[in-house]
Amino acid sequence: MCQYKSDTPAQACRRLVGASGAEILYHVLQGEGVEILFGYPGAAVLPIFDVLDRASAWHAQVISRRGPKDQIMTKKTKSNGGSCPESCIGMSGAQVFHEMLLAEKVDLMFGFPGGAVLPIFDVLYESPIQFVLTRHEQGAAHMADGYARSTGKVGVVIATSGPGATNLVTGLATANMDSVPMVAFTGQVRSNLIGNDAFQEADMTGITRPITKHNFMVKRVEDLGRTVREAFHIARTGRPGPVLVDIAVDSTVNKLTQEASLEPDLPGYKPRHAGHIRQIKMAAQAINAAQRPVLYVGGGVVIAGATDALRALVEKGRIPVTTTLLGLGAVDETDPLALQMLGMHGSATANFAVQECDCLVAVGARFDDRVTGTVETFAPKAKIVHIDIDPTSIAKNVDVDIPVVGDARNILEQMLEFIEQVDRTEWLNRIAEWKAKYPLRYETDGNIRPQEVIEQLGKMTDHNAIVATGVGQHQMWAAQFYGWRQPRQIVTSGGLGTMGYGCPAAIGAQFGNPGKTVIDIDGDGSFSMTMVEVITAVQYNQPVKFVVLDNGYLGMVRQWQEMFYGRRYSAVTHPCPDFATVARGFGSHAITVKQRSELSDAIAEMLKHEGPVVLDVKVEPEENVYPMVAAGKSLHEMDLGKLA
Ligand SMILES: Cc1ncc(C[n+]2csc(CCOP(=O)(O)OP(=O)(O)O)c2C)c(N)n1
């Protein structure tokens, strides 16, 4: 490393020839006198962390997040009904807003109060809508998201202006990447102050434009009702997604003095529902003509409620089927035609099958880079059919031979009629051979293996629980080893890969599925980010089971550093508190497991317990996820690790 300050610009330029971008960045920061850097690692910054590791004078510090503690809000019951608009005349904007929520059949919302939403919270005081007060707005957004993914309904979240609103950003981006129907309401400063840097002002429509399906700002009470209706309509139709409505506080205080239209006014918004019959027939013909077809199924199939149609297609055509992370549960993994997940940490069988197939039928999937590996060599022998409701998704990452735009359920149901039964014994035998040769497996000696915890959880819940996850190795092991049976069972951040998602998302899923077993399979790093929401689970007596696969590392980053950075573990050792003690402090039941012999009893105790439980399982610290397709490799070049 060189000293920047003593260099002339010309010297600095010469010296930096041959340096990596990360080294140049380091050099410049050092020259600027930066002595301490706060942050958190991840794949996109690994080269920078590698340079930091070499620079001993620097510290990369991990900041965990906590939300403020607040008083408990209790549920009240009094309904005004859901009628508008004549009956709304004379009402305040907040009351109109409330009427619209009732009309949209909202019975639950998550959030956190503040000055700019006080008129709305005043109305909620007497509302039949259950309001869930979280400990942090990010938690509220993920709860609304977990509720939406597990139920198919729109999740609703509310936050105040400024910091409350900006705390929703990660939750909105998470939902946007995974097409989750959500409506977020944020308070905004008074309309005459907007743009003045008023107290707690943040430009939320500007900030969230790239991370929402759509957003609105409401400045007049007359526009409020219609806008709420439009927001719900956009969130739940077409390719679903989060919609943000930023509401100037005066529009909730002012009274409606005249009738205001509630008719959605969205002339440019016409999501396509039915697929084109000619394209559907062409797709069916391509499948019928194929010797080695594979279905590649994404979250869109689950969202569209197309699982039954998909399963019928698989059955009738005897077509092997692989799913993405978000598509897990669209097929029952006990079906011999199910190949499990594909992609970077997909099963060897799924990855080989995709590379060898002569017809790949993508349904509600978007050829994400974690799925395709090197895109130029993805499914190289295949004719590609792509069925998706979002035309902008089609041919975005790969060239497509037969595009079909429309709702997956509608299209698959129509396609079924044209599918013929073709003898593909050779192909199915080949797949059976791969399955026998490369099953997902792990070692069972020494420390508890994270995979065996997940397998046990699968067995002991009859593969029937709703499972949320954080992001990291544990997420991939959950995908590989739980044993998925039904749609809407997995609640996980696929597109954005948001650590800290699991704990609040599981709570949201539990609110939406009372009586069901909901488990958060989490990593110690991910759980540390949002575990404060366990208090919310305790407060509302939501019996979520939080299972922390505690390897003491930011495991997935450690794995990359082991494999690609010569075991230089930079900023991944992650000393955690005693999770059980903290959980008890939060009012939750808690168990710690260190020995394999204690594991099944502990899981049984956890599942039997009626309230929330934190189960901290100390697992092998340096276990790796396999298979693994390294960056720049093709699917068939996966590293099978111990599976080989
Ligand atoms: C909010 C956020 N910050 C950083 C990352 C980058 N990242 C991906 S996985 C990972 C480590 C996860 O550690 P942990 O939750 O303990 O799970 P493990 O991999 O050990 O199972 C990190 C830091 C991320 N995905 N999300």
XYZ file of C-alpha atoms and ligand atoms in Angstrom:
670
model
C 0.000 0.000 0.000
C 1.333 3.414 -0.871
C 1.044 6.858 0.676
C -1.215 9.107 -1.324
C -0.531 12.456 0.350
C 3.137 12.639 -0.616
C 2.362 11.798 -4.242
C 1.844 14.330 -6.954
C -1.176 13.355 -9.059
C 1.195 12.159 -11.782
C 3.146 10.005 -9.322
C -0.056 8.607 -7.928
C -1.279 7.718 -11.417
C 1.964 5.945 -12.269
C 2.030 4.072 -9.017
C -1.535 2.881 -9.446
C -0.994 1.359 -12.878
C -1.723 -2.328 -12.427
C -3.619 -1.813 -9.165
C -7.087 -3.281 -8.824
C -10.085 -0.995 -8.443
C -10.323 -1.999 -4.794
C -6.695 -1.039 -4.228
C -7.232 2.319 -5.907
C -10.254 2.960 -3.709
C -8.227 2.064 -0.636
C -5.431 4.336 -1.748
C -7.737 7.275 -2.281
C -9.548 6.802 1.029
C -6.273 6.586 2.842
C -5.161 9.767 1.162
C -8.333 11.435 2.337
C -7.335 10.590 5.908
C -10.094 8.071 6.473
C -9.077 5.999 9.462
C -12.127 3.991 10.253
C -14.711 2.442 8.027
C -18.044 1.120 9.227
C -19.820 -1.439 7.163
C -20.973 -4.899 6.357
C -19.575 -7.343 3.811
C -21.323 -9.008 0.878
C -20.512 -10.500 -2.490
C -20.428 -7.171 -4.345
C -17.803 -5.691 -2.004
C -15.632 -8.765 -1.368
C -12.624 -7.414 -3.318
C -12.715 -4.304 -1.138
C -12.876 -6.352 2.048
C -9.942 -8.368 0.809
C -7.875 -5.196 0.505
C -9.050 -4.096 3.945
C -7.818 -7.364 5.368
C -4.329 -6.489 4.201
C -4.473 -3.058 5.759
C -4.102 -3.743 9.440
C -4.525 -0.134 10.535
C -8.143 -0.281 9.396
C -11.181 -1.665 11.062
C -14.249 -2.892 9.327
C -16.945 -2.842 11.912
C -20.246 -4.568 11.898
C -23.185 -2.530 13.051
C -26.229 -4.377 14.237
C -29.591 -2.725 14.154
C -32.048 -2.063 16.908
C -35.341 -0.354 16.761
C -36.713 1.910 19.474
C -38.963 0.554 22.165
C -42.423 1.945 22.277
C -45.653 1.566 24.076
C -48.212 -1.063 23.227
C -51.186 -0.157 21.074
C -54.272 -2.191 21.695
C -56.878 -3.239 19.194
C -60.192 -1.444 19.290
C -63.341 -2.418 17.510
C -65.700 -0.011 15.875
C -66.479 0.026 12.165
C -67.867 2.772 10.023
C -68.458 0.362 7.143
C -66.763 0.732 3.808
C -68.979 3.023 1.797
C -67.899 6.057 -0.189
C -68.058 8.649 -1.719
C -71.308 10.482 -0.765
C -71.151 9.211 2.772
C -67.591 10.525 3.006
C -68.552 14.165 2.620
C -67.744 15.926 5.864
C -65.161 13.315 6.829
C -61.536 14.148 7.391
C -58.997 12.751 4.958
C -57.877 10.273 7.611
C -61.445 9.001 7.933
C -61.795 8.721 4.161
C -58.497 6.836 4.113
C -59.821 4.454 6.739
C -63.046 3.879 4.815
C -61.013 2.979 1.765
C -58.940 0.463 3.712
C -62.130 -1.174 4.923
C -63.472 -1.209 1.393
C -60.281 -2.985 0.316
C -60.952 -5.532 3.088
C -57.804 -4.670 4.987
C -58.010 -6.249 8.425
C -54.378 -6.050 9.464
C -51.603 -3.533 9.009
C -48.076 -3.211 10.282
C -46.216 -0.028 11.079
C -44.894 2.635 13.340
C -46.404 6.047 14.189
C -45.045 9.603 13.987
C -46.098 13.222 13.559
C -47.070 13.136 9.900
C -49.419 10.183 10.335
C -50.996 11.167 13.648
C -54.411 11.912 12.090
C -54.421 8.406 10.618
C -53.377 6.802 13.893
C -56.133 8.714 15.607
C -58.659 7.016 13.340
C -56.969 3.636 13.812
C -57.582 3.998 17.553
C -61.203 3.038 16.977
C -60.743 0.808 13.980
C -61.592 -2.874 13.510
C -58.356 -3.101 11.541
C -55.732 -4.760 13.695
C -52.654 -2.584 13.861
C -49.342 -4.290 14.635
C -46.794 -1.989 16.173
C -43.333 -3.197 15.233
C -39.980 -2.170 16.693
C -38.598 -0.756 13.474
C -40.205 0.248 10.190
C -37.993 -2.215 8.290
C -39.539 -4.946 10.423
C -43.010 -3.667 9.554
C -42.261 -3.751 5.827
C -40.909 -7.310 6.001
C -43.910 -8.379 8.095
C -46.296 -7.006 5.481
C -44.220 -8.830 2.869
C -44.223 -12.158 4.769
C -47.962 -11.812 5.298
C -48.468 -11.180 1.576
C -46.237 -14.014 0.336
C -47.774 -16.590 2.618
C -51.421 -15.608 2.044
C -51.509 -14.101 -1.447
C -53.244 -11.008 -0.010
C -51.906 -7.464 -0.149
C -49.662 -6.604 2.816
C -50.143 -3.128 4.253
C -47.569 -1.023 6.074
C -47.579 2.538 7.365
C -44.777 4.817 8.538
C -44.293 8.466 9.298
C -42.448 10.941 7.093
C -38.657 11.282 6.892
C -36.781 8.602 8.839
C -39.836 6.412 9.310
C -40.401 6.417 5.579
C -36.770 5.869 4.630
C -36.650 2.892 7.004
C -39.105 1.200 4.641
C -36.716 1.346 1.709
C -35.082 -2.087 2.135
C -38.476 -3.704 2.646
C -39.879 -2.098 -0.489
C -36.878 -3.083 -2.602
C -37.111 -6.636 -1.250
C -40.786 -6.883 -2.165
C -40.226 -5.262 -5.538
C -37.554 -7.724 -6.607
C -39.790 -10.663 -5.711
C -43.101 -9.267 -7.044
C -44.826 -9.121 -3.663
C -48.154 -7.250 -3.463
C -47.781 -4.571 -0.844
C -49.128 -1.091 -0.214
C -46.977 1.239 1.862
C -48.383 4.474 3.236
C -45.991 7.159 4.344
C -46.813 10.455 5.968
C -45.430 13.556 4.300
C -44.960 17.107 5.584
C -47.716 19.651 4.923
C -48.233 20.198 1.205
C -47.154 23.865 1.329
C -43.835 22.827 2.912
C -42.906 20.087 0.459
C -39.525 20.878 -1.072
C -38.540 23.231 1.752
C -36.364 20.790 3.727
C -39.061 20.829 6.359
C -38.619 18.837 9.562
C -38.702 15.111 8.743
C -39.103 15.665 5.051
C -37.742 13.089 2.632
C -38.583 12.863 -1.046
C -40.190 9.437 -0.873
C -41.580 9.357 -4.378
C -38.110 10.177 -5.684
C -36.353 7.715 -3.396
C -38.702 4.819 -4.062
C -39.360 5.256 -7.783
C -36.844 2.557 -8.808
C -37.833 0.160 -6.030
C -41.610 0.161 -6.254
C -44.001 -0.993 -8.923
C -45.552 2.454 -8.727
C -45.808 5.351 -6.325
C -48.099 8.288 -5.689
C -48.083 11.524 -3.762
C -51.371 12.824 -2.369
C -51.639 16.506 -1.552
C -55.411 17.021 -1.599
C -58.067 15.251 0.390
C -60.117 14.964 -2.819
C -57.486 12.643 -4.323
C -56.985 10.414 -1.321
C -59.752 7.839 -1.743
C -59.155 7.255 -5.438
C -55.416 6.987 -4.953
C -55.742 4.376 -2.220
C -57.942 2.343 -4.511
C -55.498 2.693 -7.410
C -52.630 1.641 -5.177
C -54.323 -1.605 -4.173
C -55.344 -2.292 -7.754
C -51.800 -1.860 -9.062
C -50.225 -3.809 -6.201
C -52.320 -6.928 -6.700
C -52.844 -7.105 -10.467
C -50.539 -8.028 -13.333
C -47.066 -8.740 -12.031
C -47.700 -7.762 -8.408
C -45.432 -5.429 -6.501
C -45.178 -2.796 -3.809
C -46.925 0.543 -4.279
C -46.122 3.534 -2.111
C -48.600 6.300 -1.317
C -46.984 9.363 0.201
C -49.653 11.437 1.946
C -49.212 15.090 2.905
C -50.480 15.426 6.434
C -52.907 18.261 5.626
C -54.773 16.007 3.203
C -55.586 13.732 6.150
C -56.609 16.632 8.404
C -58.728 18.535 5.876
C -62.348 17.603 5.413
C -63.898 16.406 2.199
C -66.384 19.080 1.207
C -67.610 17.688 -2.083
C -68.044 14.363 -3.795
C -64.778 13.024 -5.124
C -64.429 10.293 -7.694
C -63.187 6.943 -6.524
C -62.893 5.525 -10.029
C -59.333 4.428 -10.695
C -57.889 6.642 -13.384
C -55.098 4.540 -14.839
C -55.453 4.699 -18.607
C -51.946 3.371 -19.307
C -52.177 0.402 -16.973
C -53.561 -2.690 -18.682
C -51.879 -5.859 -17.463
C -52.329 -8.681 -19.924
C -54.183 -11.662 -18.573
C -54.877 -14.131 -21.344
C -52.033 -15.582 -23.385
C -52.160 -15.603 -27.184
C -53.575 -18.937 -28.314
C -51.193 -19.224 -31.268
C -48.201 -18.814 -28.958
C -49.656 -21.305 -26.507
C -50.069 -23.888 -29.266
C -46.537 -23.261 -30.496
C -45.198 -23.775 -26.990
C -47.142 -27.028 -26.631
C -45.841 -28.246 -30.003
C -42.266 -27.486 -28.955
C -42.762 -29.529 -25.804
C -44.380 -32.399 -27.706
C -41.517 -32.450 -30.215
C -38.834 -32.467 -27.525
C -36.960 -35.563 -26.442
C -35.482 -33.931 -23.357
C -37.824 -31.202 -22.073
C -37.452 -29.475 -18.708
C -39.823 -27.082 -16.959
C -38.066 -24.238 -15.150
C -40.565 -22.775 -12.723
C -40.289 -19.521 -10.802
C -42.197 -17.613 -8.162
C -44.632 -16.363 -10.810
C -46.331 -19.764 -10.806
C -46.959 -19.519 -7.075
C -48.147 -15.914 -7.343
C -50.541 -16.775 -10.170
C -52.068 -19.695 -8.249
C -50.960 -21.869 -11.159
C -49.643 -24.777 -9.099
C -52.473 -27.183 -9.883
C -52.226 -26.429 -13.594
C -48.462 -26.897 -13.453
C -48.721 -30.208 -11.652
C -51.280 -31.423 -14.177
C -48.931 -30.441 -17.006
C -45.985 -32.231 -15.381
C -48.121 -35.316 -14.907
C -49.706 -35.387 -18.352
C -46.525 -34.642 -20.288
C -44.188 -36.537 -17.890
C -41.970 -33.452 -17.933
C -39.160 -33.110 -15.378
C -39.456 -29.886 -13.434
C -36.975 -27.717 -11.565
C -37.828 -24.605 -9.565
C -36.093 -21.425 -8.544
C -35.761 -20.474 -4.890
C -39.076 -18.620 -5.053
C -40.736 -21.430 -6.986
C -40.084 -24.020 -4.264
C -43.316 -25.757 -3.298
C -44.881 -25.264 -6.734
C -44.175 -28.975 -7.142
C -44.101 -31.613 -4.440
C -40.470 -32.654 -4.164
C -41.426 -36.268 -3.542
C -42.623 -36.435 -7.173
C -39.977 -38.411 -9.140
C -40.226 -35.763 -11.862
C -39.181 -33.029 -9.400
C -35.516 -32.065 -9.762
C -35.403 -29.602 -6.830
C -33.871 -26.143 -7.155
C -31.531 -25.134 -9.985
C -28.783 -22.533 -10.151
C -25.772 -21.490 -8.120
C -26.638 -23.822 -5.242
C -29.128 -25.959 -7.123
C -29.141 -29.735 -7.180
C -26.655 -31.372 -9.527
C -29.523 -33.165 -11.265
C -31.401 -29.929 -11.975
C -28.310 -28.200 -13.297
C -27.223 -31.104 -15.509
C -30.766 -31.532 -16.810
C -31.002 -27.857 -17.802
C -27.674 -27.995 -19.598
C -28.676 -31.158 -21.486
C -32.323 -30.427 -22.260
C -33.543 -29.739 -25.794
C -36.563 -27.664 -24.700
C -36.593 -25.429 -21.642
C -39.976 -24.082 -20.621
C -39.594 -21.159 -18.242
C -42.795 -20.263 -16.396
C -42.984 -17.200 -14.147
C -39.204 -17.086 -13.888
C -36.801 -14.392 -15.019
C -33.442 -16.035 -15.783
C -31.777 -14.385 -12.806
C -27.967 -14.604 -12.830
C -28.009 -16.770 -9.693
C -30.012 -19.242 -11.785
C -28.230 -19.120 -15.122
C -24.542 -18.915 -14.212
C -22.784 -17.696 -17.347
C -25.746 -16.723 -19.429
C -24.127 -17.412 -22.815
C -23.751 -21.089 -21.959
C -27.039 -21.546 -20.117
C -29.200 -24.363 -21.528
C -27.079 -24.395 -24.695
C -28.961 -27.153 -26.487
C -32.463 -25.946 -25.739
C -35.245 -24.260 -27.595
C -36.530 -21.763 -25.019
C -40.181 -21.108 -24.248
C -40.823 -18.241 -21.834
C -44.203 -17.733 -20.191
C -44.487 -14.561 -18.115
C -47.044 -11.909 -17.307
C -44.437 -9.178 -17.576
C -43.449 -8.595 -21.208
C -40.360 -6.667 -20.102
C -39.054 -9.854 -18.455
C -39.123 -11.804 -21.675
C -35.828 -11.991 -23.582
C -34.285 -9.631 -21.013
C -31.425 -11.968 -20.114
C -31.591 -14.785 -22.678
C -32.834 -15.099 -26.234
C -36.264 -16.692 -26.262
C -37.662 -18.822 -29.117
C -41.327 -18.829 -28.096
C -42.553 -16.003 -25.851
C -45.997 -16.259 -24.277
C -47.188 -13.187 -22.386
C -49.956 -13.570 -19.836
C -51.111 -15.063 -16.588
C -49.317 -18.360 -15.871
C -52.414 -20.149 -14.626
C -54.503 -19.157 -17.572
C -51.778 -20.156 -20.027
C -50.879 -23.481 -18.402
C -54.539 -24.465 -18.189
C -54.969 -23.786 -21.887
C -51.702 -25.453 -22.826
C -52.608 -28.645 -21.012
C -55.157 -29.528 -23.630
C -52.492 -29.561 -26.398
C -49.888 -31.579 -24.519
C -49.341 -35.106 -25.781
C -47.946 -38.087 -23.969
C -44.563 -38.856 -25.468
C -42.293 -41.748 -24.560
C -39.149 -40.228 -23.062
C -37.864 -43.210 -21.121
C -34.261 -42.559 -22.065
C -34.357 -38.990 -20.708
C -36.145 -39.978 -17.518
C -33.640 -42.788 -16.946
C -30.788 -40.374 -17.350
C -32.332 -38.087 -14.781
C -32.846 -40.981 -12.393
C -29.141 -41.841 -12.769
C -28.085 -38.276 -11.893
C -30.395 -38.340 -8.891
C -28.888 -41.597 -7.659
C -25.326 -40.456 -8.260
C -25.533 -36.891 -6.895
C -28.078 -36.672 -4.099
C -27.781 -33.682 -1.798
C -25.869 -34.963 1.198
C -23.619 -33.909 4.047
C -21.295 -35.387 6.632
C -22.739 -36.444 9.942
C -19.690 -36.629 12.172
C -18.268 -33.975 14.501
C -20.267 -30.829 15.144
C -23.974 -30.582 14.388
C -24.365 -29.938 10.656
C -26.802 -27.200 9.697
C -28.280 -29.443 7.015
C -29.329 -32.067 9.541
C -31.141 -29.466 11.640
C -33.175 -28.487 8.594
C -33.848 -32.098 7.619
C -35.083 -32.780 11.154
C -37.292 -29.715 11.043
C -38.761 -30.975 7.778
C -39.510 -34.401 9.182
C -40.847 -33.176 12.517
C -43.232 -30.701 10.857
C -44.345 -33.170 8.199
C -42.832 -30.823 5.607
C -45.887 -28.720 6.191
C -44.646 -25.615 8.003
C -44.320 -22.159 6.533
C -40.599 -21.461 6.518
C -39.079 -17.994 6.379
C -35.326 -17.515 6.113
C -32.614 -14.924 6.386
C -29.989 -14.738 3.664
C -26.831 -16.770 3.498
C -25.795 -20.396 3.708
C -28.715 -21.317 5.953
C -31.123 -20.013 3.294
C -29.590 -22.270 0.665
C -29.583 -25.278 3.000
C -33.220 -24.594 3.846
C -33.979 -24.591 0.114
C -32.071 -27.830 -0.364
C -33.070 -29.843 2.686
C -36.473 -28.852 4.082
C -38.453 -30.918 1.567
C -41.033 -28.641 -0.061
C -44.552 -29.812 -0.693
C -46.845 -26.823 -1.185
C -46.871 -23.351 -2.688
C -46.524 -20.344 -0.368
C -44.538 -22.473 2.077
C -41.250 -20.671 1.573
C -40.957 -17.013 2.536
C -37.528 -15.812 1.531
C -35.826 -12.848 -0.085
C -34.653 -14.134 -3.453
C -33.993 -11.183 -5.713
C -32.575 -8.661 -3.269
C -31.142 -11.207 -0.824
C -31.994 -9.183 2.252
C -30.353 -10.310 5.465
C -32.645 -9.620 8.407
C -35.725 -10.548 6.414
C -36.481 -13.874 8.117
C -37.482 -12.855 11.631
C -40.039 -10.160 10.749
C -41.260 -11.983 7.621
C -42.007 -15.069 9.708
C -44.016 -12.943 12.140
C -45.992 -11.460 9.246
C -46.616 -14.968 7.887
C -47.825 -16.113 11.306
C -50.308 -13.228 11.485
C -51.650 -14.331 8.123
C -51.778 -18.022 9.044
C -53.017 -18.405 12.596
C -52.784 -21.982 13.791
C -50.061 -22.953 11.300
C -46.510 -23.750 12.298
C -44.271 -20.928 11.109
C -40.511 -21.300 11.393
C -37.794 -18.776 10.729
C -34.643 -20.656 9.711
C -32.077 -17.971 10.267
C -28.353 -17.310 10.370
C -26.747 -15.674 13.376
C -25.801 -12.667 11.229
C -29.205 -12.235 9.640
C -31.034 -12.771 12.928
C -28.840 -10.182 14.660
C -30.054 -7.560 12.206
C -33.759 -7.673 13.077
C -34.127 -9.955 16.095
C -35.568 -7.037 18.024
C -38.847 -7.976 16.331
C -39.033 -11.050 18.574
C -40.481 -8.519 21.018
C -43.296 -7.920 18.533
C -43.953 -11.671 18.360
C -44.067 -11.771 22.164
C -46.303 -8.715 22.420
C -48.889 -10.134 20.035
C -48.350 -13.742 21.149
C -47.421 -14.973 17.699
C -45.959 -18.454 18.232
C -43.202 -18.198 15.628
C -40.272 -20.600 16.017
C -36.967 -18.865 15.356
C -34.234 -21.395 14.640
C -30.783 -19.826 14.500
C -28.147 -21.904 12.721
C -25.389 -20.350 14.716
C -22.023 -20.838 13.026
C -20.461 -17.695 14.495
C -19.643 -16.437 11.035
C -21.228 -14.461 8.260
C -21.075 -17.899 6.730
C -21.803 -17.305 3.064
C -19.226 -14.531 2.838
C -16.760 -16.682 4.752
C -17.350 -19.481 2.227
C -16.534 -17.148 -0.671
C -13.435 -15.908 1.127
C -12.387 -19.512 1.737
C -12.939 -20.514 -1.875
C -11.879 -17.410 -3.784
C -9.748 -15.295 -1.443
C -7.374 -17.881 -0.005
C -9.130 -18.173 3.367
C -8.456 -14.544 4.206
C -11.421 -14.059 6.520
C -12.038 -10.331 6.380
C -14.869 -8.930 8.553
C -16.789 -12.194 8.859
C -16.068 -13.297 12.393
C -19.193 -12.354 14.090
C -19.323 -12.555 17.854
C -22.977 -12.745 18.838
C -24.736 -12.311 22.148
C -26.136 -15.396 23.829
C -29.309 -15.463 21.748
C -31.210 -17.470 24.359
C -30.493 -14.928 27.094
C -31.476 -12.051 24.848
C -34.636 -13.878 23.773
C -35.611 -14.494 27.388
C -35.036 -10.803 28.028
C -37.499 -10.147 25.213
C -40.028 -12.374 26.970
C -39.654 -15.359 24.645
C -39.014 -18.980 25.493
C -35.516 -20.003 24.427
C -33.394 -23.133 24.076
C -29.724 -23.602 23.235
C -28.426 -26.780 21.634
C -24.751 -27.709 21.449
C -24.829 -31.493 21.080
C -26.338 -33.627 18.337
C -27.948 -35.831 20.991
C -30.030 -32.867 22.252
C -31.326 -31.791 18.870
C -34.545 -33.701 18.291
C -35.784 -33.217 21.864
C -35.120 -29.510 21.552
C -37.038 -29.294 18.267
C -39.914 -31.252 19.805
C -39.975 -28.912 22.805
C -39.901 -25.917 20.496
C -42.773 -27.169 18.331
C -44.867 -28.025 21.379
C -44.423 -24.658 23.043
C -47.434 -22.423 22.522
C -45.662 -19.088 22.264
C -42.641 -17.849 20.352
C -39.390 -19.744 20.841
C -35.806 -18.934 19.912
C -33.794 -22.111 19.304
C -30.090 -21.378 19.079
C -28.257 -24.317 17.508
C -24.471 -24.193 17.568
C -23.471 -25.716 14.244
C -20.254 -26.590 12.444
C -18.647 -23.182 11.799
C -16.945 -23.986 8.504
C -19.523 -26.040 6.646
C -19.914 -25.083 2.984
C -22.895 -25.088 0.641
C -22.599 -27.459 -2.327
C -23.087 -27.695 -5.221
C -21.703 -24.302 -6.078
C -21.500 -22.663 -9.478
C -18.745 -20.080 -9.150
C -19.054 -16.666 -10.799
C -18.188 -16.898 -14.479
C -18.909 -20.643 -14.689
C -21.670 -22.544 -16.422
C -24.186 -24.647 -14.533
C -22.584 -27.962 -15.518
C -19.211 -26.724 -14.227
C -20.524 -26.659 -10.668
C -18.220 -27.570 -7.827
C -19.785 -30.626 -6.243
C -17.562 -30.439 -3.178
C -18.237 -33.369 -0.931
C -21.030 -34.569 -3.227
C -18.574 -35.601 -5.944
C -28.529 -6.572 4.374
C -27.438 -7.404 3.792
N -26.153 -7.090 4.009
C -25.161 -7.854 3.489
C -25.443 -8.959 2.733
C -24.325 -9.810 2.129
N -24.361 -11.169 2.694
C -24.944 -12.206 2.062
S -24.923 -13.599 2.950
C -24.091 -12.866 4.202
C -23.730 -13.625 5.453
C -24.934 -14.144 6.164
O -24.579 -14.573 7.446
P -25.616 -15.321 8.368
O -26.895 -14.609 8.411
O -24.960 -15.592 9.674
O -25.899 -16.666 7.580
P -24.936 -17.878 7.180
O -24.399 -17.566 5.825
O -23.861 -17.967 8.216
O -25.838 -19.047 7.171
C -23.823 -11.530 3.909
C -23.071 -10.623 4.796
C -26.806 -9.221 2.502
N -27.202 -10.225 1.736
N -27.775 -8.458 3.054
